[in-house]
Amino acid sequence: MGIDLQTLLFEFLGGLGIFLLGIKFMGEGLQKTAGERLRDILDKTTSNPFLGVLAGMIVTILIQSSSGTTVLTVGLVNAGFMTLRQAIGVIMGANIGTTVTAFIIGIDLGEYALPIIAVGCFLLFFFKNQKVNSIGQTIFGFGALFFGLDLMSSGMSPLRGLESFHDLTVEMSSNPVLGVIIGTLFTVIVQSSSATIGILQGLFSEGAIDLQAAIPVLFGDNIGTTITAILASLGASVAAKRAAFTHVIFNLVGATIFLIGLDLFSQFVYYLQGQLHLNPEMTLAFAHGSFNIANTVIQFPFIAGLAWIVTKIIPGEDVTIEYKPKHLDPIFIQQSSALALEQAKAEVIRMGEYACIGLEETNQYLFTQQQKHSEMAMQVEGALNNLDRKITDYLVEVSSGSLSELESAKHTALMDSVRDIERIGDHFENIIELIDYKISNKVELTEQAKEDLNNMFDLTILTVKQAVKALDQMDRQEALAVAQKEDQIDKMERKYRKKHIIRMNEGLCNGSAGIVFVDIISNLERIGDHAVNIAEEVLGE
């Protein structure tokens, strides 16, 4: 019998493409429908590991990607929102959540795929409402997922007749490790365990592969899906690397345990299939689901152990940016407003130090263009916004008590300083966006411009540091020095602007480079203004 290889390949690869697109669209649509709440779900529910598992499941179901959840979690650990132990619970939950796609595939909707796509497109194209569009996107993705699967399985159906393929599946049945390796490799290539499982479900329903051979491939998929998290953590912090590594260990240990008990597990799956009258796709979905749930149940008690192992494997200090305030204890508000103000001040100084770190990272990003600096700066910016809210709320509560005149002045000074520091964060965020623009549009700055920026950055960072120090020690000398430096920054900005215009006229520098340059120096100049505002609180002006 002649197999038309071209049709087979085209249908399989095209189907795979549509399937992956479907999953991506479905995830993005769900994410938009769920809005910004995803991070909140993770942040609020991770206080105990069990809730963490649930949160991991929910978020993964919403974004249709366990690696996506792991990457989100890695970000939260990085930001100091979450400890490693809490993250491990979420990652376990993510593994369970990812099996939902397999169950969706098990509901055999292949023949309705096209009308589902049509409904999704209708909602996407004929409505201006964001909400409706997001729902349309989700439905479109849902349909595309089935349509892609249908194409894939019709592409794979001739495989049954292939002698070599038959031999391979027989080999896989007798040697489960081979199945695990095939599953792992394929998932690493496709970067989606759901896709590999979808293909497996297709092969299984076509009768091209038997259960003994298919189950180890499932285990392999779970190992393969951890690669994405590892890639995401490469440039990230120690904490993030640990979270990603936990994912790997968790899935490796699970696969090992179940390979040892493979016969038992297969019998259990056969039993389920018989009892619940499952179609082939559903049978594998149940196999995948029960594997991940059992794996979580087995390893859940050892979360602390897992955390300990990973900390040993990946040593090093965590450089986390703590989003949460450290000093604001509500007890002081009742007891003594003087003490409460001291607490608030300590937090403001911490915030000021963060602002300096953010500026330094921004400066690094400008000159190295390494993504890790921009990520770090953006995390600092997030921390500044969070601290700004928390400190302001705290100070508002303090002011509800009775304050002496001196305390009242100090209170006002702190309120103003918090706002200034937060604005510094906004300005270096603007600079980062400018650098992003510069990188993505391949804008080149002249050597002279780079040198000017470097000088101005150095001076600005020194000024902000000095302002924070002045506020910390209530040191008038330091505060006066800040005012002098700020004058220098203003002069510098005017001088560099003039030099820049001369460069433009001589044709040494093009328009878009000019915009980037001028915008960066004006942002730096504004940062200088905010530093002076902080210093003036010390001088009592």
XYZ file of C-alpha atoms in Angstrom:
541
model
C 0.000 0.000 0.000
C 1.419 3.393 -0.932
C 1.382 6.016 1.772
C 1.358 9.539 0.397
C 4.147 10.919 2.552
C 3.566 14.524 1.549
C -0.093 14.543 2.566
C 0.772 12.744 5.771
C 3.461 15.272 6.694
C 1.466 18.305 5.650
C -1.647 17.236 7.544
C 0.339 16.294 10.616
C 2.491 19.441 10.758
C -0.326 21.753 9.723
C -2.597 20.164 12.291
C 0.090 20.518 14.943
C 0.475 24.181 14.062
C -3.255 24.859 14.279
C -3.451 22.898 17.537
C -0.637 24.911 19.128
C -2.170 28.140 17.891
C -5.500 27.014 19.353
C -3.976 26.375 22.758
C -2.166 29.710 22.683
C -5.318 31.589 21.686
C -7.445 29.786 24.202
C -4.951 30.574 26.952
C -4.623 34.213 25.953
C -8.374 34.618 25.701
C -8.941 33.069 29.104
C -6.171 35.200 30.539
C -7.780 38.371 29.217
C -11.169 37.246 30.470
C -9.704 36.533 33.894
C -7.870 39.818 33.657
C -5.173 40.821 36.057
C -6.532 38.432 38.624
C -4.104 35.622 37.822
C -1.256 37.107 39.769
C -3.628 37.917 42.597
C -4.886 34.328 42.705
C -1.314 33.144 43.067
C -0.342 35.866 45.506
C -3.336 35.513 47.831
C -3.794 31.775 47.956
C -0.292 30.566 48.452
C -0.117 30.991 52.207
C -0.417 27.246 52.710
C 0.873 24.635 50.265
C -2.488 22.950 49.780
C -4.078 26.189 48.593
C -0.973 26.681 46.487
C -1.717 23.416 44.679
C -5.279 24.605 44.017
C -4.073 28.001 42.811
C -1.579 26.317 40.493
C -4.377 24.184 39.041
C -6.738 27.117 38.494
C -4.157 29.364 36.877
C -2.888 26.583 34.610
C -6.418 25.803 33.477
C -6.803 29.498 32.674
C -3.584 29.966 30.767
C -3.480 26.446 29.320
C 0.190 25.971 30.004
C 1.889 24.499 33.025
C 5.141 26.095 31.977
C 3.319 29.428 31.840
C 2.248 29.017 35.434
C 5.739 27.974 36.445
C 7.137 31.053 34.722
C 4.595 33.286 36.526
C 5.515 31.594 39.788
C 9.206 32.024 39.084
C 8.478 35.744 38.658
C 6.634 35.903 41.981
C 9.439 34.083 43.788
C 11.864 36.466 42.132
C 9.872 39.394 43.425
C 9.849 38.032 46.954
C 6.062 37.573 46.918
C 6.378 33.889 47.482
C 8.764 31.547 49.238
C 10.207 28.526 47.499
C 8.009 26.186 49.534
C 4.869 28.006 48.475
C 6.045 27.943 44.882
C 6.504 24.174 44.960
C 2.833 23.725 45.841
C 1.838 25.915 42.911
C 4.066 23.956 40.543
C 2.496 20.686 41.690
C -0.911 22.187 41.032
C 0.223 23.354 37.606
C 1.003 19.755 36.713
C -2.537 18.717 37.563
C -4.041 21.706 35.768
C -2.257 20.885 32.541
C -4.130 17.574 32.299
C -7.362 19.484 31.704
C -6.416 19.979 28.051
C -6.251 16.211 27.643
C -9.750 15.898 29.103
C -11.019 18.605 26.748
C -9.559 16.608 23.860
C -11.288 13.535 25.271
C -14.678 15.179 24.712
C -14.692 14.267 21.069
C -15.788 17.485 19.397
C -13.845 16.971 16.186
C -16.869 17.245 13.898
C -17.980 20.491 15.550
C -14.557 22.123 15.326
C -15.371 24.324 12.348
C -18.664 25.755 13.669
C -16.906 26.457 17.004
C -14.177 28.348 15.127
C -16.872 30.254 13.251
C -18.589 31.325 16.483
C -15.246 32.452 17.912
C -14.432 34.486 14.798
C -17.899 36.024 14.805
C -17.363 37.239 18.382
C -13.867 38.432 17.522
C -14.711 40.392 14.399
C -18.201 41.782 14.852
C -17.935 43.167 18.352
C -15.953 46.109 19.620
C -16.291 45.067 23.261
C -13.018 43.806 24.792
C -14.756 41.256 27.000
C -16.659 39.754 24.069
C -13.467 39.696 21.990
C -11.646 37.800 24.722
C -14.457 35.258 24.937
C -14.400 34.994 21.145
C -10.665 34.426 21.213
C -11.099 31.660 23.780
C -13.814 29.957 21.718
C -11.775 30.315 18.537
C -8.797 28.714 20.270
C -11.020 25.944 21.573
C -12.263 25.159 18.072
C -8.822 25.428 16.507
C -7.523 22.954 19.055
C -10.018 20.316 17.844
C -9.580 21.193 14.211
C -5.822 20.816 14.509
C -6.238 17.505 16.321
C -8.518 16.230 13.593
C -5.975 17.095 10.932
C -3.182 15.567 12.972
C -4.959 12.291 13.514
C -5.988 11.956 9.877
C -2.350 12.611 9.052
C -1.309 9.890 11.461
C -3.853 7.221 10.570
C -1.725 5.631 7.780
C 1.027 5.067 10.359
C -0.784 1.933 11.538
C 0.126 0.201 8.333
C 3.789 1.122 8.544
C 5.949 -1.830 9.488
C 8.686 0.302 11.078
C 6.214 2.281 13.161
C 4.597 -0.928 14.354
C 7.998 -2.255 15.397
C 8.717 0.964 17.294
C 5.493 0.737 19.326
C 6.143 -2.918 20.131
C 9.628 -1.920 21.260
C 8.095 0.836 23.387
C 5.696 -1.591 25.047
C 8.509 -3.892 26.088
C 10.918 -1.087 26.963
C 9.032 1.705 28.754
C 12.148 3.875 29.212
C 12.223 4.340 25.443
C 8.660 5.684 25.635
C 9.680 8.152 28.334
C 12.605 9.373 26.237
C 10.441 9.772 23.108
C 7.818 11.692 25.117
C 10.456 13.944 26.662
C 12.204 14.745 23.408
C 9.023 15.409 21.515
C 7.702 17.758 24.183
C 11.009 19.601 24.301
C 10.774 20.139 20.537
C 7.115 21.178 20.474
C 7.334 23.040 23.827
C 3.872 21.899 24.819
C 2.978 18.770 26.719
C -0.661 19.201 25.710
C 0.297 18.867 22.050
C 2.316 15.708 22.614
C -0.529 14.209 24.583
C -2.974 15.250 21.873
C -0.872 13.422 19.289
C -0.669 10.415 21.574
C -4.431 10.417 22.037
C -4.791 10.530 18.245
C -2.450 7.595 17.707
C -4.145 5.637 20.459
C -7.627 6.201 19.073
C -6.417 5.210 15.593
C -5.153 1.992 17.165
C -1.605 2.775 16.060
C -0.232 2.388 19.581
C -1.328 0.360 22.584
C -1.777 1.455 26.184
C 1.410 -0.198 27.493
C 3.425 1.856 25.019
C 1.443 5.079 25.419
C 1.610 5.463 29.202
C 5.420 5.886 29.473
C 5.206 8.554 26.746
C 2.842 10.461 29.067
C 5.488 10.404 31.783
C 8.027 11.705 29.263
C 5.734 14.587 28.310
C 5.681 15.689 31.899
C 9.458 15.738 32.043
C 9.746 17.542 28.716
C 7.419 20.322 29.753
C 9.834 21.378 32.497
C 12.332 22.549 29.877
C 10.356 25.738 29.274
C 10.631 26.658 32.936
C 14.352 25.954 32.905
C 14.792 28.195 29.861
C 12.758 30.900 31.602
C 14.952 30.714 34.678
C 18.323 30.865 32.937
C 18.780 34.586 33.305
C 16.736 34.848 36.457
C 17.541 34.902 40.141
C 18.698 32.024 42.298
C 15.171 31.636 43.675
C 13.772 31.356 40.175
C 16.325 28.730 39.169
C 15.352 26.756 42.246
C 11.652 26.894 41.446
C 12.315 25.689 37.895
C 14.569 22.921 39.125
C 11.935 21.756 41.568
C 9.605 21.274 38.627
C 12.182 18.999 36.989
C 12.868 16.931 40.116
C 9.161 16.613 40.864
C 8.420 15.232 37.404
C 11.493 13.004 37.243
C 10.732 11.413 40.607
C 7.101 10.909 39.583
C 8.044 9.267 36.302
C 10.509 6.973 38.080
C 7.997 5.866 40.709
C 5.363 5.115 38.097
C 7.753 3.334 35.744
C 8.543 0.950 38.578
C 4.846 0.356 39.155
C 3.941 0.484 35.472
C 2.028 -2.804 35.352
C -0.115 -1.841 38.310
C -0.806 1.557 36.833
C -1.734 0.113 33.422
C -4.153 -2.314 35.086
C -5.694 0.597 36.968
C -6.165 2.488 33.683
C -7.723 -0.562 31.989
C -10.055 -0.895 34.966
C -11.073 2.780 34.668
C -11.650 2.378 30.943
C -13.943 -0.566 31.513
C -15.833 0.914 34.450
C -16.427 4.358 32.956
C -16.798 3.207 29.309
C -14.137 5.677 28.192
C -13.267 6.379 24.587
C -9.554 6.030 23.737
C -8.818 9.762 24.092
C -10.554 9.920 27.456
C -8.695 6.823 28.625
C -5.373 8.583 28.138
C -6.729 11.768 29.693
C -7.659 9.787 32.795
C -4.271 8.080 32.775
C -2.520 11.438 32.564
C -4.765 13.009 35.194
C -4.480 10.193 37.698
C -0.706 10.088 37.222
C -0.347 13.776 38.024
C -2.770 13.745 40.923
C -1.151 10.646 42.428
C 2.296 12.140 41.908
C 1.249 15.281 43.789
C -0.330 13.276 46.604
C 2.821 11.171 46.953
C 5.259 14.077 46.944
C 3.114 16.681 48.724
C 4.327 15.701 52.210
C 7.915 16.159 51.071
C 7.623 19.779 49.938
C 10.035 20.947 52.626
C 12.455 18.194 51.589
C 12.202 19.186 47.936
C 12.912 22.798 48.864
C 15.927 21.694 50.885
C 17.344 19.533 48.057
C 17.009 22.303 45.503
C 18.640 24.798 47.845
C 21.554 22.388 48.165
C 21.817 21.806 44.401
C 21.598 25.510 43.540
C 23.486 27.335 46.273
C 23.768 31.085 46.560
C 22.087 34.025 48.166
C 18.728 35.181 46.946
C 18.747 38.691 45.645
C 15.048 39.218 45.907
C 13.361 42.531 45.798
C 10.961 42.366 48.722
C 7.676 43.847 47.587
C 6.228 43.743 51.070
C 7.051 46.447 53.620
C 9.242 45.328 56.521
C 8.863 48.029 59.138
C 5.218 49.058 59.101
C 3.824 47.556 62.260
C 0.244 48.691 62.950
C 0.784 48.210 66.713
C 2.823 51.426 66.905
C -0.004 53.543 65.522
C -2.031 53.004 68.707
C 0.925 53.095 71.072
C 3.007 56.032 69.964
C 2.776 58.123 66.841
C 6.438 59.136 67.251
C 7.504 55.481 67.003
C 5.079 54.858 64.130
C 6.652 57.750 62.224
C 10.115 56.283 62.836
C 8.858 52.979 61.398
C 7.427 54.741 58.378
C 10.669 56.640 57.900
C 12.721 53.430 57.996
C 10.454 52.072 55.261
C 10.786 55.274 53.212
C 14.584 54.998 53.416
C 14.341 51.376 52.265
C 12.191 52.558 49.394
C 14.780 55.227 48.569
C 17.535 52.615 48.505
C 15.446 50.539 46.109
C 15.070 53.577 43.868
C 18.883 53.812 43.718
C 19.137 50.119 42.798
C 16.538 50.662 40.084
C 18.488 53.590 38.657
C 21.726 51.614 38.650
C 20.049 48.682 36.888
C 18.556 51.078 34.321
C 22.001 52.510 33.699
C 23.398 48.977 33.281
C 20.590 48.135 30.877
C 21.375 51.168 28.724
C 25.001 50.139 28.328
C 24.803 46.326 28.265
C 21.301 45.842 26.807
C 21.014 42.679 28.889
C 17.417 41.782 29.636
C 18.181 40.824 33.247
C 18.923 44.458 34.134
C 15.654 45.672 32.688
C 13.721 42.918 34.503
C 15.413 43.782 37.770
C 14.650 47.485 37.338
C 11.017 46.749 36.512
C 10.760 44.605 39.629
C 12.160 47.459 41.668
C 9.574 49.717 40.045
C 6.827 47.287 41.076
C 8.189 47.225 44.606
C 8.279 51.032 44.716
C 4.628 51.255 43.663
C 3.644 48.672 46.245
C 5.628 50.362 49.028
C 4.223 53.735 47.995
C 0.671 52.446 48.567
C 1.493 50.661 51.794
C 3.501 53.533 53.351
C 0.919 56.125 52.345
C -1.907 54.041 53.868
C 0.160 53.649 57.036
C 0.887 57.367 57.262
C -2.778 58.197 56.701
C -3.628 55.969 59.663
C -0.945 57.637 61.778
C -2.383 61.061 61.031
C -5.794 60.000 62.302
C -4.303 60.150 65.827
C -3.225 63.413 67.445
C 0.169 64.643 66.304
C 2.329 67.354 67.871
C 3.486 70.179 65.600
C 6.905 68.597 65.146
C 5.406 65.193 64.370
C 2.986 66.801 61.969
C 5.836 68.406 60.041
C 7.685 65.093 59.925
C 4.512 63.376 58.741
C 4.112 65.817 55.857
C 7.789 65.465 54.950
C 7.463 61.662 54.772
C 4.257 61.815 52.733
C 5.991 64.091 50.214
C 9.181 62.018 50.102
C 7.240 58.832 49.373
C 5.604 60.527 46.427
C 8.961 61.794 45.146
C 10.618 58.391 45.390
C 7.694 56.762 43.608
C 8.006 59.330 40.814
C 11.715 58.503 40.481
C 10.570 54.939 39.794
C 8.211 56.173 37.084
C 11.011 58.127 35.431
C 13.441 55.253 35.269
C 10.584 53.119 33.942
C 10.220 55.715 31.158
C 13.940 55.434 30.472
C 13.658 51.644 30.228
C 10.858 51.996 27.682
C 13.094 54.360 25.712
C 15.944 51.821 25.801
C 13.518 49.086 24.673
C 12.505 51.339 21.801
C 16.170 51.961 21.004
C 16.914 48.229 20.950
C 13.873 47.116 18.972
C 14.324 49.838 16.358
C 18.087 49.367 16.200
C 18.703 53.038 17.021
C 22.417 53.801 17.335
C 23.709 56.575 19.604
C 26.966 58.366 18.807
C 29.941 57.783 21.123
C 29.633 61.369 22.327
C 25.964 60.845 23.212
C 26.815 57.672 25.124
C 29.474 59.466 27.101
C 27.097 62.322 27.922
C 24.442 59.884 29.080
C 26.973 58.060 31.205
C 28.083 61.269 32.941
C 24.540 62.365 33.556
C 23.497 58.952 34.886
C 26.442 58.881 37.302
C 25.633 62.329 38.629
C 21.904 61.553 38.956
C 22.521 58.316 40.836
C 24.925 60.087 43.220
C 22.368 62.838 43.782
C 19.538 60.418 44.609
C 21.799 58.413 46.940
C 22.840 61.580 48.700
C 19.226 62.747 49.044
C 18.219 59.443 50.634
C 21.209 59.645 52.948
C 20.337 63.223 53.903
C 16.799 62.167 54.734
C 18.030 59.152 56.693
C 20.404 61.162 58.911
C 18.504 64.468 58.691
C 21.838 65.930 57.609
C 21.659 69.561 56.409
C 25.140 69.502 54.823
C 24.235 66.507 52.658
C 20.938 68.143 51.722
C 22.695 71.350 50.618
C 25.122 69.266 48.547
C 22.127 67.645 46.834
C 20.773 71.056 45.860
C 24.170 71.949 44.352
C 24.351 68.690 42.416
C 20.857 69.284 41.094
C 22.014 72.629 39.700
C 24.793 70.742 37.955
C 22.271 68.260 36.527
C 20.153 71.118 35.152
C 23.195 72.764 33.575
C 24.301 69.410 32.196
C 20.920 68.821 30.629
C 20.965 72.224 28.913
C 24.549 71.761 27.732
C 23.940 68.228 26.376
C 20.772 69.348 24.632
C 22.761 72.085 22.825
C 25.557 69.652 21.925
C 22.917 67.307 20.624
C 21.388 69.968 18.376
C 24.842 70.711 16.987
C 25.315 66.982 16.273
C 21.955 66.891 14.539
C 22.875 69.893 12.365
C 26.180 68.306 11.421
C 24.267 65.176 10.448
C 26.183 62.995 12.926
C 23.034 61.719 14.555
C 19.606 60.852 13.207
C 16.165 61.894 14.403
C 15.121 58.798 16.305
C 18.446 58.611 18.147
C 17.918 62.254 19.013
C 14.473 61.607 20.471
C 15.825 58.772 22.613
C 18.756 60.867 23.822
C 16.770 63.987 24.657
C 14.013 62.006 26.390
C 16.497 60.097 28.530
C 18.295 63.249 29.693
C 15.032 65.012 30.444
C 13.885 62.042 32.523
C 17.187 62.125 34.397
C 16.749 65.843 34.976
C 13.293 65.212 36.445
C 14.775 62.539 38.723
C 17.205 65.207 39.928
C 14.245 67.498 40.714
C 12.650 64.798 42.840
C 15.942 64.240 44.678
C 16.038 67.958 45.528
C 12.451 67.793 46.777
C 13.546 65.068 49.188
C 16.548 67.124 50.304
C 14.354 70.183 50.812
C 12.256 68.200 53.306
C 15.477 67.941 55.343
C 16.201 71.657 55.016
C 12.612 72.343 55.995
C 11.931 74.555 52.965
